[in-house]
XYZ file of C-alpha atoms in Angstrom:
499
model
C 12.531 -66.663 22.075
C 16.268 -66.321 21.642
C 18.343 -63.431 22.901
C 18.879 -62.203 19.342
C 15.161 -62.270 18.618
C 14.402 -60.305 21.771
C 16.786 -57.566 20.632
C 15.208 -57.216 17.186
C 12.338 -54.896 18.126
C 14.705 -52.577 20.007
C 16.871 -52.269 16.906
C 13.957 -51.643 14.538
C 12.625 -48.629 16.447
C 15.562 -46.298 15.628
C 15.302 -47.464 12.042
C 11.650 -46.404 11.930
C 12.507 -43.043 13.460
C 15.275 -42.568 10.906
C 12.875 -43.444 8.110
C 10.317 -40.959 9.458
C 12.959 -38.248 9.631
C 13.967 -38.911 6.034
C 10.322 -38.752 4.937
C 9.895 -35.396 6.678
C 13.019 -34.000 5.047
C 11.844 -35.180 1.631
C 8.404 -33.610 2.214
C 10.061 -30.386 3.378
C 12.218 -30.251 0.250
C 9.181 -30.892 -1.915
C 7.299 -28.061 -0.215
C 10.268 -25.737 -0.694
C 10.448 -26.544 -4.400
C 6.803 -25.961 -5.319
C 6.427 -22.890 -3.096
C 9.585 -21.451 -4.671
C 8.034 -21.975 -8.100
C 4.705 -20.503 -6.987
C 6.276 -17.328 -5.593
C 7.724 -16.585 -9.030
C 4.231 -15.794 -10.321
C 3.438 -12.736 -8.147
C 7.080 -11.664 -8.292
C 6.969 -11.896 -12.090
C 3.746 -9.863 -12.160
C 5.307 -7.201 -9.956
C 8.466 -7.165 -12.116
C 6.365 -6.650 -15.245
C 4.465 -3.812 -13.556
C 7.731 -2.188 -12.501
C 9.024 -2.397 -16.085
C 5.821 -0.755 -17.340
C 6.608 2.104 -14.955
C 9.199 3.427 -17.430
C 6.217 4.765 -19.414
C 5.078 7.116 -16.629
C 5.157 10.823 -17.457
C 4.217 13.822 -15.271
C 0.591 14.865 -15.025
C -1.935 16.602 -12.761
C -0.282 17.753 -9.499
C 3.160 16.691 -10.722
C 3.086 19.575 -13.202
C 2.963 21.979 -10.242
C 5.632 20.211 -8.169
C 8.301 20.041 -10.873
C 8.902 23.773 -11.502
C 8.922 24.572 -7.771
C 11.565 21.932 -7.013
C 13.596 22.986 -10.060
C 13.519 26.707 -9.273
C 13.291 26.834 -5.460
C 14.667 23.460 -4.361
C 13.428 21.215 -1.561
C 12.801 24.080 0.849
C 10.603 25.803 -1.733
C 8.289 22.801 -2.099
C 8.189 22.116 1.646
C 7.223 25.747 2.237
C 4.598 25.562 -0.509
C 3.041 22.472 1.062
C 3.071 23.824 4.617
C 2.041 27.427 3.972
C -0.138 27.128 0.862
C -1.335 23.675 -0.235
C -2.179 21.205 2.537
C 0.332 21.276 5.414
C 1.725 17.802 4.682
C 5.416 18.172 5.536
C 6.323 14.494 5.216
C 4.409 14.352 1.943
C 6.545 17.215 0.629
C 9.732 15.335 1.548
C 8.654 12.280 -0.434
C 7.633 14.420 -3.419
C 11.047 16.096 -3.365
C 12.675 12.653 -3.425
C 11.352 11.947 -6.929
C 10.671 15.431 -8.315
C 14.317 16.429 -7.852
C 15.167 14.138 -10.770
C 12.537 15.660 -13.051
C 10.901 13.382 -15.626
C 13.319 10.456 -14.951
C 12.182 10.518 -11.326
C 8.646 9.764 -12.523
C 9.829 7.050 -14.901
C 11.623 5.089 -12.179
C 9.196 5.835 -9.371
C 7.441 2.467 -9.820
C 10.763 0.591 -9.607
C 11.748 2.183 -6.306
C 8.332 2.003 -4.669
C 7.627 -1.517 -5.938
C 10.823 -2.824 -4.327
C 10.158 -0.781 -1.184
C 6.594 -2.044 -0.725
C 7.564 -5.665 -1.338
C 10.544 -5.381 1.015
C 8.524 -3.855 3.838
C 5.678 -6.381 3.599
C 8.208 -9.224 3.375
C 9.993 -7.940 6.488
C 6.684 -7.545 8.356
C 5.644 -11.119 7.467
C 8.993 -12.657 8.415
C 9.214 -10.625 11.632
C 5.679 -11.577 12.657
C 6.433 -15.278 12.142
C 9.671 -15.020 14.078
C 8.001 -13.123 16.901
C 5.302 -15.792 17.128
C 7.878 -18.600 17.153
C 6.597 -20.017 13.861
C 8.699 -21.733 11.203
C 7.807 -22.459 7.603
C 9.324 -23.078 4.181
C 11.671 -20.298 3.100
C 9.516 -19.327 0.137
C 6.346 -18.795 2.183
C 7.156 -15.319 3.644
C 8.101 -13.892 0.216
C 5.053 -15.590 -1.309
C 2.718 -14.009 1.234
C 4.421 -10.619 0.872
C 4.365 -10.761 -2.937
C 0.692 -11.749 -3.041
C -0.192 -8.940 -0.627
C 1.780 -6.502 -2.778
C 0.217 -7.389 -6.124
C -3.302 -7.620 -4.709
C -2.938 -4.283 -2.903
C -1.509 -2.505 -5.948
C -3.389 -4.089 -8.850
C -6.799 -5.238 -7.527
C -7.755 -1.590 -7.166
C -10.170 0.149 -9.519
C -7.433 2.469 -10.845
C -3.979 0.908 -10.864
C -2.407 3.936 -12.524
C -3.357 6.313 -9.729
C -2.580 3.710 -7.072
C 0.875 2.659 -8.243
C 2.138 4.748 -11.138
C 1.034 8.300 -10.343
C 3.627 9.522 -7.812
C 1.541 12.344 -6.342
C -1.200 9.900 -5.375
C 1.055 7.009 -4.406
C 3.016 8.891 -1.747
C -0.222 10.060 -0.110
C -2.421 6.976 -0.261
C -0.291 3.954 -1.219
C 3.110 4.386 0.407
C 1.630 5.916 3.559
C -0.149 2.765 4.872
C 2.821 0.582 3.877
C 5.232 2.786 5.819
C 2.850 2.688 8.763
C 2.842 -1.124 8.639
C 6.640 -1.164 8.423
C 6.963 0.820 11.652
C 5.971 -2.315 13.606
C 9.069 -4.255 12.468
C 11.376 -2.987 15.285
C 8.703 -3.994 17.816
C 8.443 -7.506 16.414
C 12.240 -7.930 16.435
C 12.931 -6.315 19.829
C 14.758 -8.751 22.122
C 17.223 -6.583 24.058
C 16.961 -3.340 26.000
C 18.440 -1.404 23.076
C 16.043 -3.138 20.697
C 13.071 -2.190 22.846
C 14.267 1.415 23.079
C 14.671 1.521 19.301
C 11.140 0.165 18.850
C 9.633 2.790 21.144
C 11.589 5.588 19.481
C 10.502 4.370 16.067
C 6.874 4.371 17.206
C 6.996 8.092 18.025
C 8.914 9.134 14.902
C 6.791 6.999 12.593
C 3.623 8.404 14.147
C 4.748 12.004 13.584
C 5.796 11.185 10.028
C 2.497 9.499 9.138
C 0.541 12.291 10.817
C 2.146 14.831 8.476
C 1.967 12.544 5.435
C -1.655 11.453 5.076
C -4.752 12.385 7.075
C -6.553 9.178 6.072
C -3.685 6.869 7.040
C -3.442 8.704 10.366
C -7.128 7.925 10.931
C -6.454 4.231 10.265
C -3.560 4.304 12.735
C -5.698 5.903 15.441
C -8.337 3.182 15.076
C -5.885 0.269 14.920
C -3.780 1.508 17.843
C -6.857 2.111 20.001
C -8.194 -1.401 19.385
C -4.714 -2.870 19.926
C -4.469 -1.145 23.305
C -7.905 -2.379 24.320
C -7.316 -6.000 23.299
C -3.726 -6.183 24.605
C -5.044 -6.220 28.159
C -6.250 -9.787 27.756
C -5.145 -11.116 24.360
C -1.336 -10.830 24.438
C 0.603 -13.409 26.459
C 3.763 -12.927 28.522
C 6.018 -9.929 29.193
C 5.680 -8.676 25.606
C 2.294 -7.218 26.549
C 3.816 -4.263 28.387
C 6.157 -3.390 25.525
C 3.336 -3.669 22.990
C 1.094 -1.394 25.034
C 3.833 1.214 25.439
C 4.560 1.010 21.706
C 0.904 1.552 20.815
C 0.593 4.450 23.250
C 3.710 6.204 21.933
C 2.723 5.602 18.313
C -0.688 7.103 19.099
C 0.934 10.159 20.693
C 3.331 10.577 17.757
C 0.482 10.349 15.249
C -1.510 12.887 17.263
C 1.445 15.302 17.254
C 1.827 14.934 13.495
C -1.897 15.328 12.874
C -2.101 18.481 15.004
C 0.948 19.883 13.208
C -0.749 19.272 9.879
C -4.204 20.466 10.917
C -2.985 23.751 12.370
C -0.756 24.597 9.387
C -1.625 27.542 7.102
C -1.706 25.159 4.139
C -4.299 22.882 5.758
C -6.378 25.917 6.655
C -6.241 27.100 3.042
C -7.270 23.652 1.852
C -10.259 23.533 4.218
C -11.371 26.954 3.042
C -10.943 25.911 -0.579
C -13.216 22.891 -0.149
C -15.439 24.279 2.586
C -14.341 21.414 4.831
C -15.080 22.901 8.247
C -15.636 20.518 11.146
C -19.312 21.467 11.514
C -20.258 20.414 7.988
C -18.017 17.346 8.043
C -19.659 15.857 11.141
C -23.206 17.074 10.656
C -25.887 14.335 10.621
C -26.523 14.774 6.893
C -22.802 14.616 6.084
C -22.325 11.513 8.245
C -25.232 9.728 6.542
C -23.937 10.689 3.093
C -20.505 9.338 4.062
C -22.110 6.126 5.307
C -23.921 5.622 1.995
C -20.707 6.338 0.095
C -18.752 3.859 2.214
C -21.445 1.227 1.684
C -21.015 1.643 -2.089
C -17.220 1.462 -1.737
C -17.523 -1.628 0.443
C -19.712 -3.307 -2.162
C -17.062 -2.700 -4.817
C -14.248 -3.989 -2.612
C -16.071 -7.141 -1.502
C -17.037 -7.990 -5.089
C -13.454 -7.780 -6.380
C -12.610 -11.476 -6.589
C -8.842 -11.002 -7.027
C -8.596 -10.251 -3.307
C -9.077 -13.997 -2.837
C -5.364 -14.271 -3.641
C -4.595 -12.752 -0.230
C -6.807 -15.330 1.510
C -5.106 -18.123 -0.447
C -1.643 -16.888 0.516
C -2.666 -16.760 4.163
C -4.159 -20.236 3.870
C -0.848 -21.620 2.621
C 0.895 -19.875 5.496
C -1.445 -21.427 8.041
C -1.200 -24.891 6.473
C 2.587 -24.977 6.236
C 3.757 -22.999 9.291
C 4.876 -24.892 12.402
C 5.735 -23.670 15.860
C 5.517 -24.514 19.537
C 6.874 -21.323 21.088
C 5.154 -19.771 24.109
C 3.413 -17.161 21.977
C 1.733 -19.822 19.851
C -0.234 -20.881 22.928
C -1.629 -17.419 23.631
C -5.262 -16.470 23.425
C -4.900 -15.091 19.887
C -3.853 -18.533 18.655
C -6.251 -20.561 20.784
C -9.167 -18.308 19.744
C -8.520 -17.537 16.057
C -11.758 -15.601 15.702
C -10.479 -12.847 18.010
C -7.866 -11.311 15.652
C -10.261 -11.737 12.728
C -13.140 -9.954 14.495
C -10.887 -7.178 15.832
C -9.345 -6.725 12.372
C -12.759 -6.566 10.718
C -13.947 -3.951 13.218
C -10.785 -1.900 12.635
C -11.264 -2.057 8.858
C -14.924 -1.035 8.959
C -14.467 1.815 11.432
C -11.328 3.210 9.791
C -12.823 2.874 6.319
C -15.921 4.820 7.307
C -13.928 7.523 9.110
C -11.609 7.895 6.120
C -14.695 8.381 3.966
C -15.906 11.092 6.340
C -12.522 12.860 6.194
C -12.163 12.628 2.408
C -15.739 13.523 1.459
C -15.414 17.342 1.706
C -12.609 17.317 -0.877
C -14.132 14.769 -3.273
C -17.864 15.165 -2.693
C -20.018 12.844 -4.789
C -16.910 11.681 -6.692
C -15.625 9.870 -3.614
C -17.068 6.528 -4.702
C -15.075 6.744 -7.949
C -11.876 8.172 -6.407
C -10.542 4.707 -5.582
C -7.036 5.974 -4.829
C -8.379 7.388 -1.553
C -9.435 3.881 -0.493
C -5.856 2.600 -0.368
C -5.255 4.054 3.092
C -7.455 1.330 4.585
C -7.246 -1.266 1.791
C -3.857 -2.488 3.018
C -5.525 -3.236 6.354
C -8.188 -5.161 4.420
C -5.548 -7.192 2.564
C -3.760 -8.007 5.829
C -7.086 -9.010 7.361
C -7.693 -11.427 4.479
C -4.251 -12.969 4.978
C -5.019 -13.371 8.678
C -8.349 -15.047 7.883
C -6.575 -17.462 5.566
C -3.828 -18.203 8.096
C -6.278 -18.913 10.903
C -8.343 -21.124 8.617
C -5.188 -22.962 7.598
C -4.314 -23.668 11.221
C -7.753 -25.198 11.742
C -7.623 -27.323 8.595
C -4.056 -28.494 9.230
C -5.270 -30.895 11.905
C -7.434 -32.710 9.327
C -4.979 -34.760 7.332
C -7.464 -35.758 4.621
C -8.112 -32.111 3.757
C -4.477 -30.994 3.921
C -3.374 -31.901 0.382
C -6.503 -30.800 -1.528
C -6.687 -27.529 0.444
C -3.053 -26.780 -0.310
C -3.577 -27.423 -4.018
C -6.730 -25.306 -4.052
C -4.952 -22.396 -2.355
C -2.098 -22.564 -4.862
C -4.573 -22.588 -7.750
C -6.356 -19.506 -6.354
C -3.003 -17.692 -6.160
C -2.388 -18.513 -9.824
C -5.877 -17.405 -10.869
C -5.638 -14.165 -8.889
C -2.308 -13.247 -10.504
C -3.720 -14.063 -13.933
C -6.790 -11.950 -13.262
C -4.555 -9.042 -12.248
C -2.225 -9.409 -15.242
C -4.907 -8.960 -17.927
C -5.984 -5.388 -17.033
C -2.347 -4.511 -16.375
C -1.510 -5.487 -19.967
C -4.297 -3.198 -21.253
C -3.004 -0.367 -19.076
C 0.474 -0.804 -20.524
C -0.888 -0.141 -24.018
C -2.620 3.053 -22.865
C 0.481 4.230 -21.030
C 2.686 3.592 -24.059
C 0.431 5.729 -26.274
C 0.472 8.540 -23.703
C 4.254 8.336 -23.282
C 4.818 8.639 -27.031
C 2.456 11.611 -27.359
C 3.769 13.239 -24.204
C 7.392 12.973 -25.364
C 6.496 14.345 -28.805
C 4.632 17.326 -27.351
C 7.346 17.890 -24.743
C 10.008 18.120 -27.428
C 7.815 20.457 -29.539
C 7.165 22.793 -26.597
C 10.830 22.891 -25.595
C 11.927 23.632 -29.141
C 9.503 26.523 -29.614
C 10.177 27.914 -26.134
C 13.903 27.919 -26.928
C 13.129 30.049 -30.005
C 11.480 32.690 -27.823
C 7.778 31.795 -28.106
C 5.811 32.781 -24.988
C 2.331 31.452 -25.786
C 1.984 27.942 -27.206
C -0.902 25.494 -27.789
C -1.250 22.364 -25.674
C -3.246 19.212 -26.282
C -4.353 17.214 -23.184
C -2.651 13.819 -22.921
C -4.341 11.813 -20.166
C -4.520 8.205 -18.982
C -6.821 6.537 -16.437
C -8.590 9.806 -15.683
C -5.359 11.626 -14.792
C -5.812 15.405 -14.625
C -4.364 17.342 -17.553
C -4.602 20.985 -18.683
C -7.797 21.698 -20.600
C -9.544 18.527 -19.562
C -13.218 17.966 -20.356
C -12.675 19.208 -23.944
C -10.947 22.400 -22.900
C -13.360 23.380 -20.103
C -10.997 22.669 -17.176
C -7.794 24.766 -17.408
C -5.987 23.400 -14.329
C -2.991 22.899 -14.216
C -2.234 25.030 -17.297
C -0.295 27.657 -15.304
C 2.031 25.002 -13.905
C 2.727 23.590 -17.378
C 3.532 27.059 -18.673
C 5.893 27.606 -15.731
C 7.642 24.292 -16.414
C 8.371 25.287 -20.018
C 9.188 28.948 -19.179
C 6.116 30.197 -21.027
C 3.687 32.971 -20.184
C 0.744 30.698 -20.836
C -0.515 27.773 -22.877
C -3.727 27.602 -24.867
C -6.038 24.719 -25.603
C -5.534 22.903 -28.881
C -7.673 19.907 -29.886
C -5.063 18.998 -32.513
C -1.877 17.284 -31.521
C 1.297 19.135 -32.673
């Protein structure tokens, strides 16, 4: 062998490494391209839903909020909530934020909340990946966030009350999203100031959620308790202490908010109105009735196939994410069943307890009042993403299954978005009819009120079971007094004929 021949193998090795690096960069670019195209589907669905939001008009509780904000301002509505209605101070603040603008505030409510929900879930996903030392294609975090958003908002049994009806959305849809967003400072904390900010946010967010939604507060109590219990052995490194302090302070903040709400005159009035005393709520018969109701709700949730889109998004995340940071070697990563089991327990316990809390107000209608499920449905969606991500990490080691699994997950995302788009298109038609009739009647009432009329007829204009004056063919007058107050009338009367 000559000297030149002996040098040949040494020269070919860097060439092979260079070729491998080029192949990886090409594969990475290819992944970025198709994931960027895929993310356009849920983002397009959300954009269409936001555009449909222009058709929203006031109804049900909104009728009663509008005249109070117009005549008495923010302080008037906050006082009404705390002293008369339900004690939810934070809820009153969010209602003021859209009711101050009158009807336009309702029309653009979906735009603001749609962007807010997507942004928070995107930030949570990106922060969680960064905290875990994981790296993936740029389009994956927005894809996961967008799929979680559309599944959470549109896989429900009543999209209008979940997303479009402001009075319901601030209580049962925004509340769990804001609670999830409170963890972002914890995930990003790296310095002493960052850790202090995270702990301060935990307390303030807990108080806010405690005075915003009783059901979301219940979910927080369950999740924080399980997080404290599992952090003793499941979290690696020095971050364990910070996480435990954060959970403890968030628990305390939520308790302060819940006590503030529960002891308010408004909450007391609400309990008296529905007969929701603690004895009847936690009696054996009531607990069994709540268990049967939750079993029915659970059957509906588990049979809604569009939730598979969340699993598919998590699967893509698990297949495409890479990382070798210290946190990726912790027990939660080495034992993927642990976060799944803990998450499932949290979902089942919190879902049942939310059913117990909501049952006095809704009674036998609880199984059809799907908007009250949203407080724990976001936890369910996040659990499905986690299941998909953990499954993706397991399958990633099997090269033969990598490509077909990736394709299958992408196809499921497409099918889920398509399945969500069809009922949304039908809802748009119903909302457009209501908007046209509502605007026509609104103009008619304003015109006659301006001419001095004090008693005018009103025809109910409802959509998706939304409460309207004289519902059930004129048998249910609420909220007729609020409508009359909004138009400066003494009262309105039921009219089956549209003006």
